[in-house]
mmCIF file of C-alpha atoms in Angstrom:
data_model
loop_
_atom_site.group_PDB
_atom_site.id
_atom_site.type_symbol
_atom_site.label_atom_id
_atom_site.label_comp_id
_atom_site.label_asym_id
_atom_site.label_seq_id
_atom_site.Cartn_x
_atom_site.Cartn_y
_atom_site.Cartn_z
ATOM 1 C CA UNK A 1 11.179 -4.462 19.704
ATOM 2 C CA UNK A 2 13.975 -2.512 20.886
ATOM 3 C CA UNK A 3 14.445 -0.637 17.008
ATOM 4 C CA UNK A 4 10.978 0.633 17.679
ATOM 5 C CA UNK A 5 11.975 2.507 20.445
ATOM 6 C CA UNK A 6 13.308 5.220 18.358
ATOM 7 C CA UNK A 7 9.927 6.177 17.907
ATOM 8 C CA UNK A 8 8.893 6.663 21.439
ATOM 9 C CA UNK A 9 8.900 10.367 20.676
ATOM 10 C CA UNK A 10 6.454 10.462 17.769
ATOM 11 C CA UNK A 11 3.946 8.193 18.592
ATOM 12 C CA UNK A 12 0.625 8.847 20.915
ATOM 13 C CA UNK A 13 0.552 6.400 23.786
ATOM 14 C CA UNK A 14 3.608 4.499 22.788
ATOM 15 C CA UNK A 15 2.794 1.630 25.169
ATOM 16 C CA UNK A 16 -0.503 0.949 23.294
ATOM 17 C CA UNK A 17 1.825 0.875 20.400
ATOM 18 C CA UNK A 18 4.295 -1.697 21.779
ATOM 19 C CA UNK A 19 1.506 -3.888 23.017
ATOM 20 C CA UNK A 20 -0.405 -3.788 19.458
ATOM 21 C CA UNK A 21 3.264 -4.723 17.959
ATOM 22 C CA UNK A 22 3.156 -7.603 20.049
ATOM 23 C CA UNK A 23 -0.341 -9.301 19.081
ATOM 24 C CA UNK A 24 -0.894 -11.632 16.449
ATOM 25 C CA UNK A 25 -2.990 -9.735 13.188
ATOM 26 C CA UNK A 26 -6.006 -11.186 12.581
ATOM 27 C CA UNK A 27 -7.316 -12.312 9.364
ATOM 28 C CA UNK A 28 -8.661 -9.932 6.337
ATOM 29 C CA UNK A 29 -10.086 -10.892 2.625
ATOM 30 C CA UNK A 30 -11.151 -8.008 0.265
ATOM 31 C CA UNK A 31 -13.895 -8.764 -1.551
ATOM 32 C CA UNK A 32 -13.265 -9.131 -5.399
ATOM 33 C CA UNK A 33 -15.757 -7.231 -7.157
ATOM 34 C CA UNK A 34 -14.353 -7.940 -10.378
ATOM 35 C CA UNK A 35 -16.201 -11.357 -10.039
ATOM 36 C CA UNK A 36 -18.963 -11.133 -7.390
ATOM 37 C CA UNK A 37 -20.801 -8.146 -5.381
ATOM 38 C CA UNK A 38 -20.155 -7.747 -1.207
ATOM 39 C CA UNK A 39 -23.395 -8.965 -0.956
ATOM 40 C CA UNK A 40 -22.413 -12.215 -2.445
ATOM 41 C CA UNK A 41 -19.253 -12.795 -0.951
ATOM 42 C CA UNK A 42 -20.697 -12.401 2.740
ATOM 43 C CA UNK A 43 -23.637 -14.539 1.904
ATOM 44 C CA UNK A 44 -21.266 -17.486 0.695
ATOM 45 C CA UNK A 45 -19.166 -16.909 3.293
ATOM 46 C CA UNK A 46 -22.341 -17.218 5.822
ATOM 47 C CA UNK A 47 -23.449 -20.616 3.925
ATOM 48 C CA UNK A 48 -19.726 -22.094 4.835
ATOM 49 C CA UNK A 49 -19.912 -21.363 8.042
ATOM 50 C CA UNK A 50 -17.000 -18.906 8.051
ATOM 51 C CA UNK A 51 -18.066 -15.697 10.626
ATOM 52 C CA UNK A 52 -16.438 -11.877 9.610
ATOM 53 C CA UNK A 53 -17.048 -8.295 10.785
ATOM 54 C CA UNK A 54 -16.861 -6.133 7.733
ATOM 55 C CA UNK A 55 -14.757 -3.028 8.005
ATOM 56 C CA UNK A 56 -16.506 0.140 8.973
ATOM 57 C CA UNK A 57 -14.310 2.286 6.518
ATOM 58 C CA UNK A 58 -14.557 -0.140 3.559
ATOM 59 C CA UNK A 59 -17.363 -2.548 3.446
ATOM 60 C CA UNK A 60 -15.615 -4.572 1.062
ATOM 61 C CA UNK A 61 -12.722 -5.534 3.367
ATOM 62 C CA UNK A 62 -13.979 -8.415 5.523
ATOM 63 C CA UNK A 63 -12.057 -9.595 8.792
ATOM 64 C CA UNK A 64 -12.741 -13.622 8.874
ATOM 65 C CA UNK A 65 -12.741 -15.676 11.990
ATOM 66 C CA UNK A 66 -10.976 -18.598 10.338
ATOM 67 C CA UNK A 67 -6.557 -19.476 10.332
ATOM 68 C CA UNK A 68 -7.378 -20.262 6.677
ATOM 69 C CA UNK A 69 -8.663 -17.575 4.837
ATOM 70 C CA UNK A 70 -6.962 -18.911 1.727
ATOM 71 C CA UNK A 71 -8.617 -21.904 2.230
ATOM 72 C CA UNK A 72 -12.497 -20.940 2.138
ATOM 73 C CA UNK A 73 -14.775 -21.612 -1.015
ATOM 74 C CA UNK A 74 -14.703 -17.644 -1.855
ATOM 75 C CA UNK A 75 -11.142 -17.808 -1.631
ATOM 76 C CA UNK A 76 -11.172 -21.188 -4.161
ATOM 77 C CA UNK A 77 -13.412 -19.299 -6.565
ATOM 78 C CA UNK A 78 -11.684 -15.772 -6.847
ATOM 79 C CA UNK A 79 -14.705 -14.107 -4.751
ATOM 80 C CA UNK A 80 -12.262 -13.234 -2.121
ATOM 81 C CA UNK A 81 -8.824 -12.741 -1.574
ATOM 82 C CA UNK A 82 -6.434 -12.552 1.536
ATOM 83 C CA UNK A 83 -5.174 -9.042 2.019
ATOM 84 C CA UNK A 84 -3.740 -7.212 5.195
ATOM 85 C CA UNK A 85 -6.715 -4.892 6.076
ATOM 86 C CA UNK A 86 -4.116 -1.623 6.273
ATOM 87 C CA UNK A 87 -2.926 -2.850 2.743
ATOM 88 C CA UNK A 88 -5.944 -1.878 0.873
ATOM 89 C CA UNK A 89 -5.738 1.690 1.871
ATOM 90 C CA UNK A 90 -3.475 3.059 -1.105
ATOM 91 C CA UNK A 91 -5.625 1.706 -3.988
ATOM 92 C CA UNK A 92 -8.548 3.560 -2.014
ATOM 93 C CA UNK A 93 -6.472 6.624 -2.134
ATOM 94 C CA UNK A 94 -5.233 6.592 -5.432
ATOM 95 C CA UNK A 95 -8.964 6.326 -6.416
ATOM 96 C CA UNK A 96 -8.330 5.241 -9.866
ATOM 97 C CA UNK A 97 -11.555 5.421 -12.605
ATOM 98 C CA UNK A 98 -12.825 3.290 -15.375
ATOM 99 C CA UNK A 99 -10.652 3.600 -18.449
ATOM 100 C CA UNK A 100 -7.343 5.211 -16.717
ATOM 101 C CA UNK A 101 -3.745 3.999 -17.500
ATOM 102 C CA UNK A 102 -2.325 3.223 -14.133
ATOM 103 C CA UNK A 103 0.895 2.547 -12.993
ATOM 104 C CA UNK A 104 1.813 -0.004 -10.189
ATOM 105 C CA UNK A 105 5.281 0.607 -9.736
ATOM 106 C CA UNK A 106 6.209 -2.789 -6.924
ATOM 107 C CA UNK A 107 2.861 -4.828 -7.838
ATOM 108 C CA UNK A 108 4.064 -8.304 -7.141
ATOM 109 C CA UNK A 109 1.895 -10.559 -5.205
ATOM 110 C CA UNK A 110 -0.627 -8.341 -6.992
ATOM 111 C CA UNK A 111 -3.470 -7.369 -4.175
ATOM 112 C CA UNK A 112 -3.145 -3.721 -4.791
ATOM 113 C CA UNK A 113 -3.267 -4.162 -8.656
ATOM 114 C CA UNK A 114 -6.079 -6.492 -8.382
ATOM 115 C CA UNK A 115 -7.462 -4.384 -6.287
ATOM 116 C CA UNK A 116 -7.378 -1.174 -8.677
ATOM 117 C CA UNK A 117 -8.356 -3.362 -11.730
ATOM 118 C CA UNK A 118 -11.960 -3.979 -9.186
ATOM 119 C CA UNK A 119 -12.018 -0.429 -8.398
ATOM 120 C CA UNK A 120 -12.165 -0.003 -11.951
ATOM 121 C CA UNK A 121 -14.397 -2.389 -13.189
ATOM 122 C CA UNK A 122 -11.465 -4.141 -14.357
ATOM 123 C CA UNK A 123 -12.117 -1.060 -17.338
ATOM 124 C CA UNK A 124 -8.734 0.959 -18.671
ATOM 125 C CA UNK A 125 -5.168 -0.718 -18.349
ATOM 126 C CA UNK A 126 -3.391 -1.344 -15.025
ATOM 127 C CA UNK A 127 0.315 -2.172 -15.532
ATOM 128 C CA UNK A 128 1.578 -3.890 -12.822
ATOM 129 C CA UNK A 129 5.375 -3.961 -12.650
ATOM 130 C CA UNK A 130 7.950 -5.673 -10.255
ATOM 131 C CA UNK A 131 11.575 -5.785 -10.030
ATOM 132 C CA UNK A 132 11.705 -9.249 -8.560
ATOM 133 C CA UNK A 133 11.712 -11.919 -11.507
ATOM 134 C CA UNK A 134 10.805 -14.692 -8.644
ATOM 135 C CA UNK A 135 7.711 -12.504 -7.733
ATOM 136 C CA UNK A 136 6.387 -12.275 -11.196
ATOM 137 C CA UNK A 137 4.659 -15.485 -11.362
ATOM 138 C CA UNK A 138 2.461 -14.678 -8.036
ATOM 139 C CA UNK A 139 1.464 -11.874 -9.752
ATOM 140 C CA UNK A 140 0.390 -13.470 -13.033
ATOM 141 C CA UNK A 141 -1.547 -16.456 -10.914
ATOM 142 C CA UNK A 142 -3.810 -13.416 -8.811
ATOM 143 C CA UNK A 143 -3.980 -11.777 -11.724
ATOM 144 C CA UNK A 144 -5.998 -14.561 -13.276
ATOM 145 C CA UNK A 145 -7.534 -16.063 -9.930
ATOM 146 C CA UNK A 146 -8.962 -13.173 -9.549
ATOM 147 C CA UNK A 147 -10.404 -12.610 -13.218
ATOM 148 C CA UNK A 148 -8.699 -9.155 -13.951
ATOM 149 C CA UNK A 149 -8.119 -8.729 -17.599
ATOM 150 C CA UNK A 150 -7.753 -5.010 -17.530
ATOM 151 C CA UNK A 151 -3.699 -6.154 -16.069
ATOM 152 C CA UNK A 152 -0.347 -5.752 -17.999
ATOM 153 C CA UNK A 153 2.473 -7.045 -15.972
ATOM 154 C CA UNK A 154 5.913 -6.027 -16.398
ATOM 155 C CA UNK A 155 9.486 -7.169 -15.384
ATOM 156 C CA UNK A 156 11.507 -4.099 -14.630
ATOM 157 C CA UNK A 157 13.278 -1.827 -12.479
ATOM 158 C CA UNK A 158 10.842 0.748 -11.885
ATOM 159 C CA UNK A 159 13.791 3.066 -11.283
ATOM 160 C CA UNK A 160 14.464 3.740 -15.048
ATOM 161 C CA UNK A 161 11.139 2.147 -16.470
ATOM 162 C CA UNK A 162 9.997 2.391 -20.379
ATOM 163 C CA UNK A 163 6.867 3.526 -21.844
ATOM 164 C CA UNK A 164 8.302 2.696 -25.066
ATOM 165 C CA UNK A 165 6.171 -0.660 -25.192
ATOM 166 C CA UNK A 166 2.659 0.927 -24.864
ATOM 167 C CA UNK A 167 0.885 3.338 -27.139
ATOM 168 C CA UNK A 168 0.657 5.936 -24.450
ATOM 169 C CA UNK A 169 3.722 7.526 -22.786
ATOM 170 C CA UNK A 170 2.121 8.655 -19.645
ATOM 171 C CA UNK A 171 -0.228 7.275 -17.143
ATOM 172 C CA UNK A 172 -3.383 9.262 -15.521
ATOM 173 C CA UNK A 173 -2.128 7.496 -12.123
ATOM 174 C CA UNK A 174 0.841 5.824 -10.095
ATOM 175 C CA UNK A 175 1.219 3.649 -7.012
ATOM 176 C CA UNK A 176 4.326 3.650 -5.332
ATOM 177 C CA UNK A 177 4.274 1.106 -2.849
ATOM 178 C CA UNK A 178 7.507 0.838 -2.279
ATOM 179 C CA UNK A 179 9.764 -1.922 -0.820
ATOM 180 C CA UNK A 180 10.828 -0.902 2.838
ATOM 181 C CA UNK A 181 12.214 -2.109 6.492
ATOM 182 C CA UNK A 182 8.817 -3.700 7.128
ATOM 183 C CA UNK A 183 8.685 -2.845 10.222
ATOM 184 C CA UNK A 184 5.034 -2.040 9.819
ATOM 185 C CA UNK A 185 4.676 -5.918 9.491
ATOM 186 C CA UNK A 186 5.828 -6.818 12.883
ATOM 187 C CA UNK A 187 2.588 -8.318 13.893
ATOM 188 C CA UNK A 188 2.452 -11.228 10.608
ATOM 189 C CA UNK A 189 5.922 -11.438 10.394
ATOM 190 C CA UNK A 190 7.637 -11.326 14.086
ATOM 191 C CA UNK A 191 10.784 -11.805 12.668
ATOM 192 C CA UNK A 192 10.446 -8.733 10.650
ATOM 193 C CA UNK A 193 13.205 -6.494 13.116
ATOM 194 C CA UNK A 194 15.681 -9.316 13.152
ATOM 195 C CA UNK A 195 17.931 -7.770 10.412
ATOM 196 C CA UNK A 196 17.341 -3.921 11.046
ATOM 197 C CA UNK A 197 19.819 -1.398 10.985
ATOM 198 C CA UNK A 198 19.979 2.166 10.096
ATOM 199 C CA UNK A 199 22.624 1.200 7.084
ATOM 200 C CA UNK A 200 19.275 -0.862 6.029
ATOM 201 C CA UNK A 201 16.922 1.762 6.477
ATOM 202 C CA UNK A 202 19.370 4.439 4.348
ATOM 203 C CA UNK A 203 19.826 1.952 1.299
ATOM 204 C CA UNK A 204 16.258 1.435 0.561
ATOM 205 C CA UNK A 205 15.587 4.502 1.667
ATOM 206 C CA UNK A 206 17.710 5.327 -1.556
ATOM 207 C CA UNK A 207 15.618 3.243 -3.847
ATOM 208 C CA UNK A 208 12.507 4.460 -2.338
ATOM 209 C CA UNK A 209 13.538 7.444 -4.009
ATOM 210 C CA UNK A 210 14.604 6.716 -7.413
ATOM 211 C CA UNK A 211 11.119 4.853 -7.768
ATOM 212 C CA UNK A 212 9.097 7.386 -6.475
ATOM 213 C CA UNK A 213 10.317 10.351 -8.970
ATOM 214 C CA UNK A 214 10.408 7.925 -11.847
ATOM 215 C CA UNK A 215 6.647 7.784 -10.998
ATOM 216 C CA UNK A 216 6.026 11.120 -10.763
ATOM 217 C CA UNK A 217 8.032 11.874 -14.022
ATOM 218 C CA UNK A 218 5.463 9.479 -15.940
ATOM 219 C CA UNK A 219 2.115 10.369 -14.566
ATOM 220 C CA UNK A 220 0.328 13.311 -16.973
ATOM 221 C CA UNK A 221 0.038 16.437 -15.328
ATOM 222 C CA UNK A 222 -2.286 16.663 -13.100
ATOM 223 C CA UNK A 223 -2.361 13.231 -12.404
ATOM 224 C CA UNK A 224 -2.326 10.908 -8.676
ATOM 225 C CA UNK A 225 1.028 9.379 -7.495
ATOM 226 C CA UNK A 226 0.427 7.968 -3.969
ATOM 227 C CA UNK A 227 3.657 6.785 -1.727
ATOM 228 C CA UNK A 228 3.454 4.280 1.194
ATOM 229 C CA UNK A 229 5.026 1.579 2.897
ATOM 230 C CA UNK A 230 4.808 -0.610 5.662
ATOM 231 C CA UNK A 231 7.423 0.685 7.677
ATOM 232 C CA UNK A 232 7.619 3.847 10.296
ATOM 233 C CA UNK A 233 10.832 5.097 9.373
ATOM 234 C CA UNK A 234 10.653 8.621 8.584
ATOM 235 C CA UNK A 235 13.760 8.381 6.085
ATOM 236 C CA UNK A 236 12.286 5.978 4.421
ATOM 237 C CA UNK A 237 8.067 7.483 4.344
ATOM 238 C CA UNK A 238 8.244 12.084 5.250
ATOM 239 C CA UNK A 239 12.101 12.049 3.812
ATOM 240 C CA UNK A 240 11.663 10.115 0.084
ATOM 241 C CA UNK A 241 8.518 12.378 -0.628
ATOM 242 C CA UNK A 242 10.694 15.450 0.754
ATOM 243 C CA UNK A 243 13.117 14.267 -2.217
ATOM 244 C CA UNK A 244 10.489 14.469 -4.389
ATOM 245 C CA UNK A 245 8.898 17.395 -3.564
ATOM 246 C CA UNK A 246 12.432 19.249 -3.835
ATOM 247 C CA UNK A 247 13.209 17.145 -7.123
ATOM 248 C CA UNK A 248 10.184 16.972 -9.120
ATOM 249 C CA UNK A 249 7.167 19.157 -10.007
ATOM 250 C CA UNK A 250 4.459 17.997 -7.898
ATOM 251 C CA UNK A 251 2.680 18.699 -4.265
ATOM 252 C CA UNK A 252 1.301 16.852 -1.071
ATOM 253 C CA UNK A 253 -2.905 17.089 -1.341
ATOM 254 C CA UNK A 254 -5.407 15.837 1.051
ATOM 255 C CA UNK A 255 -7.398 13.093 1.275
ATOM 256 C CA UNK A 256 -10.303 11.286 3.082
ATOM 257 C CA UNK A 257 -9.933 8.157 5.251
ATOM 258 C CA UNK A 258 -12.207 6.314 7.232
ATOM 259 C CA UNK A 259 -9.512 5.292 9.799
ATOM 260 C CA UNK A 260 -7.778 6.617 12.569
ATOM 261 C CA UNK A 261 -3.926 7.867 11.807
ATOM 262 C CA UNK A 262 -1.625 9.749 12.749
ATOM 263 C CA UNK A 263 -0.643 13.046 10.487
ATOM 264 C CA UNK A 264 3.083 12.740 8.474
ATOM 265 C CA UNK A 265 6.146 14.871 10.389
ATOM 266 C CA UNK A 266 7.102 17.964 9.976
ATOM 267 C CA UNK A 267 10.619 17.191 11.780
ATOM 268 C CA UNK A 268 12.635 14.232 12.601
ATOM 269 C CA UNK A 269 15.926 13.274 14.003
ATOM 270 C CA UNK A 270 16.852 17.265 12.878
ATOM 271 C CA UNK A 271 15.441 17.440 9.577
ATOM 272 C CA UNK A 272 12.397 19.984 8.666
ATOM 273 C CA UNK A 273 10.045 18.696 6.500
ATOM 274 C CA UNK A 274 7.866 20.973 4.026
ATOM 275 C CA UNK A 275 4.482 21.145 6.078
ATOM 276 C CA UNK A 276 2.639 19.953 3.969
ATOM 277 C CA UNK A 277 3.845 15.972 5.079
ATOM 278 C CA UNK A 278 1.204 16.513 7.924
ATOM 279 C CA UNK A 279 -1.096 15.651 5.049
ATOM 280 C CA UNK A 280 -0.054 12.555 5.325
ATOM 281 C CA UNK A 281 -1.297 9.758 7.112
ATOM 282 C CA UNK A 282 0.885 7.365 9.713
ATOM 283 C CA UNK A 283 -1.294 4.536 10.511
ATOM 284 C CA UNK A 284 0.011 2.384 13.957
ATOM 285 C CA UNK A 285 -1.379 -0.951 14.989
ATOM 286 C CA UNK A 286 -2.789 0.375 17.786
ATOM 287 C CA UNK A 287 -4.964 3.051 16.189
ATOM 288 C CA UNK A 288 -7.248 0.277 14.594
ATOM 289 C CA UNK A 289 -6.017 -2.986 15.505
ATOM 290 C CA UNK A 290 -4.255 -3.314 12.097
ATOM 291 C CA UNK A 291 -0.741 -3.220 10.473
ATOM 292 C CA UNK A 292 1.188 -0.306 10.384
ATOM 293 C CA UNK A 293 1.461 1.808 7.095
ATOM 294 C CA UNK A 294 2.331 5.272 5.718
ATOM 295 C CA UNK A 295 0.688 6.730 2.954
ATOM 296 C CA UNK A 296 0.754 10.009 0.987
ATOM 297 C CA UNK A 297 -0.823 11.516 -2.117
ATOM 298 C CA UNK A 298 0.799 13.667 -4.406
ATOM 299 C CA UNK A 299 -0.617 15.683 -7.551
ATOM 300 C CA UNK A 300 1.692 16.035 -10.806
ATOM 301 C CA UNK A 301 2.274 19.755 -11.438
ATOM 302 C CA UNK A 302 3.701 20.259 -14.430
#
């Protein structure tokens, strides 16, 4: 835990923090509407014996009392499908509609793509890209577990990507879900600090970047591009969208959330951020008893 520490500063009740770090995460599905309705899921899910609470900000996110959530019949027959609670929140912000061309920029296992192809009605074209060749086939097996036809994947670095193969040369929206430190993972993964270091955190911080304004450059103006990771860093979450803002024609806008977070920085370690970052939103383990993730949504200007 000791890389944490540099946050100490930043973070309300940092002890709370450190002891939500420190607890396993529980269990989350989202429900796959693409195939079944909430109402259909939970009902299965009572017949199998498998107890949930259903998430006050998103009904169809279910926490499930069960080590096995990949394992249940809803899981077997696409109605449900393991996701980190915290990890559906950028899909919900992006807010995509039926029929738009939509961009996921790091898609691969494919639970946020999924998830946009259910938020709309599996309707319009979602391409979902990833760098990592290995990662591809994950993506193509959730893709069809889960029944969404409305899904294009690509193998590329998002960094320079081509429109050249579609018969549209911008999308309407863009998620940017970017890889990171994961540091945000700690409480699945408690190995996840074992290889930090700031040289880490500045090299994908440097990625973070080139992805992010190759994301804003295709998305039509006036069009959605939201950022987040799983990480706190702020050179890797307030910093890369500082690059963009200073690089590309776009700006920070609100949004809603039904969770408790933390607002993005205006400062860190000596660097001023344009104040719009508090629009932003940090969320820390021990706000909701989840993961920890930082997301922001940006509107195309020009």
């Amino acid at each position: 835990m000791e890389p944490l520490e540099r946050y100490r500063p930043i973070i309300d009740d940092f002890e709370a923090f450190l002891a939500a770090c420190e607890r396993p995460l529980g269990n989350a599905v989202r429900v796959n509407t693409i195939k079944t309705s909430v109402e259909r899921a939970t009902t299965a899910l009572e017949e199998d014996g498998v107890a949930y609470d259903q998430a006050d900000w998103n009904p169809r996110v279910l926490r499930l009392e069960t080590n096995s959530p990949g394992s249940t019949w809803t899981s077997f027959h696409g109605f449900t499908h393991g996701q980190e609670e915290v990890s559906a929140v950028p899909p919900v912000v992006l807010d995509p509609r039926p029929g738009d061309r939509v961009w996921d920029c790091c898609a691969a296992p494919g639970g946020k793509a999924t998830q946009l192809a259910a938020l709309m009605d599996d309707r319009g074209t979602v391409v979902a890209n990833d760098s990592n060749l290995g990662r591809i086939s994950a993506l193509r097996f959730n893709a069809e577990r889960l029944g969404a036809t409305s899904l294009a994947v690509t193998n590329d670095d998002a960094r320079n990507y081509s429109l050249q193969r579609f018969p549209f040369d911008e999308f309407d929206r863009a998620l940017v879900d970017a890889p990171c430190s994961c540091e945000g993972t700690i409480r699945k993964n408690p190995d996840a600090l074992d290889n930090w270091s700031p040289d880490h955190i500045n090299s994908v911080a440097g990625i973070q970047k080139g992805i992010l304004r190759r994301a804003l450059q295709a998305t039509c103006e006036g069009g959605t591009v939201v950022y987040s990771t799983c990480t706190f860093a702020p050179e890797e979450n307030e910093a890369v969208v500082q690059h963009a803002l200073e690089t590309e024609d776009c700006r920070v806008v609100d949004f809603d959330l039904g969770l408790e977070y933390a607002p993005g920085l205006a400062e860190w370690d000596g660097e001023t951020f344009d104040a719009a970052l508090e629009r932003a939103a940090r969320i820390y383990p021990h706000h909701n008893d989840t993961g920890g993730f930082f997301v922001a949504k940006l509107e195309v200007t020009a």
